[in-house]
Coordinates of C-alpha atoms in Angstrom, one line a residue:
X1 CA 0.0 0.0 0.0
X2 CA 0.9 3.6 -0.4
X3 CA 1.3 5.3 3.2
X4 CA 1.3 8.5 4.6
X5 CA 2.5 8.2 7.9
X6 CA 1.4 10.6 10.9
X7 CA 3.6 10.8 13.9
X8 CA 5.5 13.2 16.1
X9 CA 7.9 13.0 19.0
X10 CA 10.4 10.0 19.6
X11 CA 8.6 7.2 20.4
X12 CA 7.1 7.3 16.7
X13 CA 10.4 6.7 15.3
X14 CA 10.4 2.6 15.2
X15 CA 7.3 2.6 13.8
X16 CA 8.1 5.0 10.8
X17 CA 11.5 2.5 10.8
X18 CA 9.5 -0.6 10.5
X19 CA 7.1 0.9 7.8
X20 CA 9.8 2.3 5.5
X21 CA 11.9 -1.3 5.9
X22 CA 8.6 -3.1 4.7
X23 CA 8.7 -4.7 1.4
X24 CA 5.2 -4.8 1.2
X25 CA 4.4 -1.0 1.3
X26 CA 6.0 2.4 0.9
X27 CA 5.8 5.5 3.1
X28 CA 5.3 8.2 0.3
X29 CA 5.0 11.3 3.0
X30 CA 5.2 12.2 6.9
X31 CA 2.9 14.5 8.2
X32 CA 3.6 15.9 11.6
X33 CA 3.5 18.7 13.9
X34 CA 5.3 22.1 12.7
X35 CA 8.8 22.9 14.6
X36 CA 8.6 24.0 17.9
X37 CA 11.1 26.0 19.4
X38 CA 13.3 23.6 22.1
X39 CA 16.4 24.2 24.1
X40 CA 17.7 27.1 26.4
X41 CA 17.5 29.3 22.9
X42 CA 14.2 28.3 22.0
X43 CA 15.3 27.9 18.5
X44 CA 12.9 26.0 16.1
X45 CA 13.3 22.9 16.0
X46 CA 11.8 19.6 13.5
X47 CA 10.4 16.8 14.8
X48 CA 12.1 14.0 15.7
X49 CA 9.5 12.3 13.2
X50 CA 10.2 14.9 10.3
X51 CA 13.9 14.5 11.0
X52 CA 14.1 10.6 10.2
X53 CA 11.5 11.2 7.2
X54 CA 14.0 14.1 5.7
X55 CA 16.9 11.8 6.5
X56 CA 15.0 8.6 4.5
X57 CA 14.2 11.5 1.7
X58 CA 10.3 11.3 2.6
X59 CA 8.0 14.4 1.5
X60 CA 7.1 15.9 5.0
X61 CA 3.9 17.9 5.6
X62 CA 3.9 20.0 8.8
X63 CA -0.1 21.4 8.5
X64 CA -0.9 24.0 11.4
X65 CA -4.0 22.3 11.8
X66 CA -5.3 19.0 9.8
X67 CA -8.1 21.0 8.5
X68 CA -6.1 23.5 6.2
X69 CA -6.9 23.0 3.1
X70 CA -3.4 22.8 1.6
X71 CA -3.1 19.9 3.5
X72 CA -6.0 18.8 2.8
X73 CA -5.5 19.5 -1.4
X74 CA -1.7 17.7 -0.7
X75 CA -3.3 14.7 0.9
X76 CA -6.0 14.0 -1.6
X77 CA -3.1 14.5 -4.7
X78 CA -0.9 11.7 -2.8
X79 CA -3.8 9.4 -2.5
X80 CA -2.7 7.2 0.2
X81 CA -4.3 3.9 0.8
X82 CA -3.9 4.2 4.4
X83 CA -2.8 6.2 7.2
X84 CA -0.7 4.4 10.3
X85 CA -0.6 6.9 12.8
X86 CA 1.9 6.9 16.3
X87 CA 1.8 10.1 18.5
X88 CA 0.5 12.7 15.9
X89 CA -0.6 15.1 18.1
X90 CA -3.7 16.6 16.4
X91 CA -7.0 15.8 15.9
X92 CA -7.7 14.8 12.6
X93 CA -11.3 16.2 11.0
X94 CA -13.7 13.7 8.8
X95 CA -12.3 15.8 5.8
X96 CA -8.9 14.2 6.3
X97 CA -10.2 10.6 8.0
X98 CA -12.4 10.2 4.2
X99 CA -9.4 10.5 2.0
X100 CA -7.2 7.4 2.2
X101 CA -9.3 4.6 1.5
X102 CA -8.7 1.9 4.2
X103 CA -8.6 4.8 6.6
X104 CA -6.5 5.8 8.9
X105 CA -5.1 3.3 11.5
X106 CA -3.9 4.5 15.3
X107 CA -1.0 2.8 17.1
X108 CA -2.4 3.5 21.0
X109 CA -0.4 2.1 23.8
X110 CA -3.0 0.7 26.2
X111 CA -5.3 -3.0 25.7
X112 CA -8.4 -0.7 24.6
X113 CA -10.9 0.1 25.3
X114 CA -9.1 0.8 28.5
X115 CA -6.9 4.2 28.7
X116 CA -8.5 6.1 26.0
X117 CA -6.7 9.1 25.7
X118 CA -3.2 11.0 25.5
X119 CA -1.2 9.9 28.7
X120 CA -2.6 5.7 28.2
X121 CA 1.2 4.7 29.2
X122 CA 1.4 7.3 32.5
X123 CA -2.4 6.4 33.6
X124 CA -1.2 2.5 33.7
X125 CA 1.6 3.1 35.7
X126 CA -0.1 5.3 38.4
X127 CA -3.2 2.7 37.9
X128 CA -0.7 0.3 39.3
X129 CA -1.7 -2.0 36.1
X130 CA 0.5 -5.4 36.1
X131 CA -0.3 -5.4 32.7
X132 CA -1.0 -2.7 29.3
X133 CA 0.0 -3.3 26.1
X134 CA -0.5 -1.9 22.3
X135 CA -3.9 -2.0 20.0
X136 CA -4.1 -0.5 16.8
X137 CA -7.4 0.3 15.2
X138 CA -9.2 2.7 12.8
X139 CA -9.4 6.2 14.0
X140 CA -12.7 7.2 13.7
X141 CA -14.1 11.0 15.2
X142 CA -14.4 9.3 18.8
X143 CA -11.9 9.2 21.3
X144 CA -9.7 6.3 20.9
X145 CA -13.2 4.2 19.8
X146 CA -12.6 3.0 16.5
X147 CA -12.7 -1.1 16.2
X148 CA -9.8 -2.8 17.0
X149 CA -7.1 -4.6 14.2
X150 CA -4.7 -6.2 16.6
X151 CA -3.1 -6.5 20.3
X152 CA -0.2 -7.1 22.2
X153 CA 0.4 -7.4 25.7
X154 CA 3.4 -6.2 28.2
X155 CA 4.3 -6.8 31.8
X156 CA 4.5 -3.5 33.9
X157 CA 7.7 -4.2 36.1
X158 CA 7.5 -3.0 39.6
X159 CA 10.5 -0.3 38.8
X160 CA 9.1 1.0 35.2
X161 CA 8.8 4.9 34.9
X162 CA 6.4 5.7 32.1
X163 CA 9.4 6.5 30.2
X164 CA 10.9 2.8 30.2
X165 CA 7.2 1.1 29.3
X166 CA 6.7 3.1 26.7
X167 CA 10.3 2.4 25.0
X168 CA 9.3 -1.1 25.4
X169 CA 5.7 -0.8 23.8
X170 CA 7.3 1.7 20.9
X171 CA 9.6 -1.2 19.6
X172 CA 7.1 -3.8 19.6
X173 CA 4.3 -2.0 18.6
X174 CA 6.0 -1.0 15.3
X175 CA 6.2 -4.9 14.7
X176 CA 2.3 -4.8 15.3
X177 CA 1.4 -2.1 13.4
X178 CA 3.5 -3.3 10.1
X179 CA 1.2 -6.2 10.5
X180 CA -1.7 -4.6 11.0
X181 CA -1.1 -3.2 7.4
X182 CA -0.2 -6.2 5.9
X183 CA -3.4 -7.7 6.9
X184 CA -5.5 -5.0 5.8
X185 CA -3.7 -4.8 2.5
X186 CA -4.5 -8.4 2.0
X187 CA -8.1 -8.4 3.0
X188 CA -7.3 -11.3 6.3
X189 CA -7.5 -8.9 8.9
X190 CA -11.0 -8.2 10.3
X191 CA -11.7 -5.0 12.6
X192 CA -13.5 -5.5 16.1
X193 CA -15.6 -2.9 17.8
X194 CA -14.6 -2.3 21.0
X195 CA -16.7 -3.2 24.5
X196 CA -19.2 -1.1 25.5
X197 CA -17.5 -2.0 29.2
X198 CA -14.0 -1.3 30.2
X199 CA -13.9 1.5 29.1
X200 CA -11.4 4.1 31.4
X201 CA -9.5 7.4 30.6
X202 CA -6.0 8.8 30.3
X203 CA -5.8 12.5 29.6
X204 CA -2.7 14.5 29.5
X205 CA -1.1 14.6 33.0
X206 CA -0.5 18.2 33.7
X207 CA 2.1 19.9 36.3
X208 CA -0.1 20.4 38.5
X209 CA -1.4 16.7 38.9
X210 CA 2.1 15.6 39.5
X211 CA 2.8 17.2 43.0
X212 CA 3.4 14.7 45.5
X213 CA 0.5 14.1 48.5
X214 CA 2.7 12.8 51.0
X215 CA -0.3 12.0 53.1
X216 CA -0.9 9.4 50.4
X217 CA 0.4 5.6 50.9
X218 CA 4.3 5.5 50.0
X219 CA 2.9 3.1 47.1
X220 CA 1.1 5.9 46.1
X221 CA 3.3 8.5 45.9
X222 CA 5.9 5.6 44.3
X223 CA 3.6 5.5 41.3
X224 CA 3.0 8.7 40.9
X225 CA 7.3 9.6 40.6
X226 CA 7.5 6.6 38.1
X227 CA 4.3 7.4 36.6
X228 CA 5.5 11.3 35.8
X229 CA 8.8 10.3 34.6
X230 CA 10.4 11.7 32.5
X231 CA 7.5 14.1 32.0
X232 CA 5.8 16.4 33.6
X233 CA 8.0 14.9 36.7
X234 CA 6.8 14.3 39.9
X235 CA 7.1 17.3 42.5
X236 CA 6.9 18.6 46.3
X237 CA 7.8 21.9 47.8
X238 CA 10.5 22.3 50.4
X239 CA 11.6 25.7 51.4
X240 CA 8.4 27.6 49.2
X241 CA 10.8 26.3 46.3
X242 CA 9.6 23.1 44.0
X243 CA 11.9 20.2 44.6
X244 CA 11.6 17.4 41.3
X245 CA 11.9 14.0 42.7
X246 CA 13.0 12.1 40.0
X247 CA 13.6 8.3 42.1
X248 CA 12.4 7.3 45.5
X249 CA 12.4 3.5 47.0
X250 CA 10.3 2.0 49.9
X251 CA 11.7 2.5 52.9
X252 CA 9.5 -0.4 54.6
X253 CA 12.3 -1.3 57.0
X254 CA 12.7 2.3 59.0
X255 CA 11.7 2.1 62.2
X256 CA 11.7 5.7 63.3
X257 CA 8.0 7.1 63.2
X258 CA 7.9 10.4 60.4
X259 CA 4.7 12.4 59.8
X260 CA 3.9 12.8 56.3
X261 CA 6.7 15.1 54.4
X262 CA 9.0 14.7 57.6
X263 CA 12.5 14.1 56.2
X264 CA 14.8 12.0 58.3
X265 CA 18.4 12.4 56.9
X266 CA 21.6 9.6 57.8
X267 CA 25.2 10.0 56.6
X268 CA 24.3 7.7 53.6
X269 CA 20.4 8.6 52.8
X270 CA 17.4 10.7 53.1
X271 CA 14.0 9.8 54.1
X272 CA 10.4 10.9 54.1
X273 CA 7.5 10.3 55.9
X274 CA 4.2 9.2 54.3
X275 CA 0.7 8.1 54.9
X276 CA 1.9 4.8 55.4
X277 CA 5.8 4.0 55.8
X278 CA 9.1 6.1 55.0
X279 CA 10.1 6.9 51.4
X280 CA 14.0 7.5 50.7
X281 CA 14.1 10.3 48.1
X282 CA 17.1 8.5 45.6
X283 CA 17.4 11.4 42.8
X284 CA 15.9 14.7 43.2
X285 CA 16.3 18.4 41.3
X286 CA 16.1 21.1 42.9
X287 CA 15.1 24.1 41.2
X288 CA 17.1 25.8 38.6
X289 CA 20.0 23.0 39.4
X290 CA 21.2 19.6 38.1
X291 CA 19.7 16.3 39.2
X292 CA 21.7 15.3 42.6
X293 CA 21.6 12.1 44.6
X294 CA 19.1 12.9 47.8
X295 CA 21.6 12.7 49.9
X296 CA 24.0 14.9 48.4
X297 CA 21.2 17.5 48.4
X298 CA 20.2 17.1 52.2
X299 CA 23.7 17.6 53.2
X300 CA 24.1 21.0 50.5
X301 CA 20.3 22.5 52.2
X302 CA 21.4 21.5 55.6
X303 CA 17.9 19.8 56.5
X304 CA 16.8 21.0 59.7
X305 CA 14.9 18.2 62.8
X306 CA 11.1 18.6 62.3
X307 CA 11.7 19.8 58.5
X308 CA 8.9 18.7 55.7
X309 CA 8.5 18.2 52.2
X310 CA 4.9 20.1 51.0
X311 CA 5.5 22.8 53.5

């Protein structure tokens, strides 16, 4: 089939690999986000999407919105026969979903119809979900609701930050969705709606939502630092100034009693009360500065007895 593949940040990349290595098809454009400006001199910058395409010598279309009807006009002159889409970014209008004419087809990372939304990996995680995975289906103007092509499953590991999981589910969902075009190309791959039931949410997990409770049960606030990294990071307060905690590990075994957002500090370690047991705070950043081991940074502030995080 002839493809025009929509993607953006990072963890499109394998996919856009896997579907330019096919034999079976060819990815005749990109379309993806305009540059954004990145870096301390906020300097435009491509995607990391658009950068592979230019590198594989791909046409790549960066639309303001997918309603503009130069992109629209492009699109239709192209005349894909479908659309496998990874992280775009954008939602796409009927005008575009009615040009290509086995659709377009999402790459989500979640077993739908759970996690509908933009976060699906981050939501998991803080869910506590022993298991996600990767479905792709046919987009369709509903959130995420389009029938279903194919699944794959992965464990959550008890130490996975968002970021790790969703590596994972990147690489092997590219294998799923090359397959999921070579079924629909030759006519053996059926779509299934999704269940009326199951159905749960992931939207976009903002700043705000990632400040630590540390009234919460320390496997709580564990899921929500490995939830929020790398992005937005998880957060507390100490001093009025925002501390980013970037690794913590139960701390089960400490017997002194801490209030929640007490810090405890040893030669070797830093610790923190919550709702339930102690949390020692591995990797943290405090503003404007590098990350620094917790306990290189409680020895630089010079943590003071009776001292809390949240404060």
């Amino acid at each position: 089939m002839r493809l025009v593949f929509a993607g953006t940040p990072e963890v499109a990349v394998p996919a856009l690999d896997a579907l330019i290595a096919s034999d079976r098809h060819e990815v005749v454009a990109v379309v993806t986000r305009p540059d954004a400006p990145a870096g301390r001199g906020r300097k435009l910058v491509a995607s990391p999407v658009a950068e592979r395409a230019q590198e594989a010598g791909i046409e790549v279309l960066k639309p303001e919105k997918p309603r503009d009807e130069n992109f629209l006009a492009r699109l239709r002159e192209i005349a894909p026969d479908c659309c496998p889409v990874v992280a775009y970014g954008a939602l796409l209008p009927k005008a575009a979903l009615d040009i290509p004419a086995k659709g377009w087809v999402n790459l989500h990372f979640s077993l739908l119809p759970a996690w509908r939304g933009a976060a699906p990996v981050q939501h998991a995680v803080l869910a506590g979900d022993e298991v996600t995975g990767a479905s792709t289906f046919r987009i369709e103007q509903g959130l995420d609701s389009g029938p279903v092509y194919g699944v794959l499953t992965e464990r959550v590991r008890p130490t996975d930050t968002s970021g790790d999981l969703l590596t994972r589910l990147a690489f092997a969902g590219s294998g799923l969705l090359v397959a999921t075009m070579d079924g629909i190309e030759d006519g053996t791959l059926k779509e299934v709606p999704q269940p009326a039931e199951g159905v749960t949410l992931a939207p976009k997990i903002e700043v705000e939502d990632a400040m630590a409770d540390w009234t919460a049960p320390a496997l709580r606030v564990d899921r929500l630092i490995r939830a929020c990294a790398p992005a937005p990071g998880a957060w507390t307060l100490f001093r009025g100034e925002r501390l980013k905690l970037m690794s913590a590990t139960s701390a089960a075994d400490r017997t002194e009693d801490l209030a929640p957002g007490e810090l405890a500090v040893t030669k070797k370690a830093v610790y923190v009360g919550t709702g339930s047991h102690p949390m020692e705070l591995v990797w943290v950043q405090p503003q404007g500065k590098k990350p620094m081991r917790g306990a290189d940074w409680a020895r630089g502030v010079r943590i003071e007895h009776g001292e809390k995080l949240g404060d």
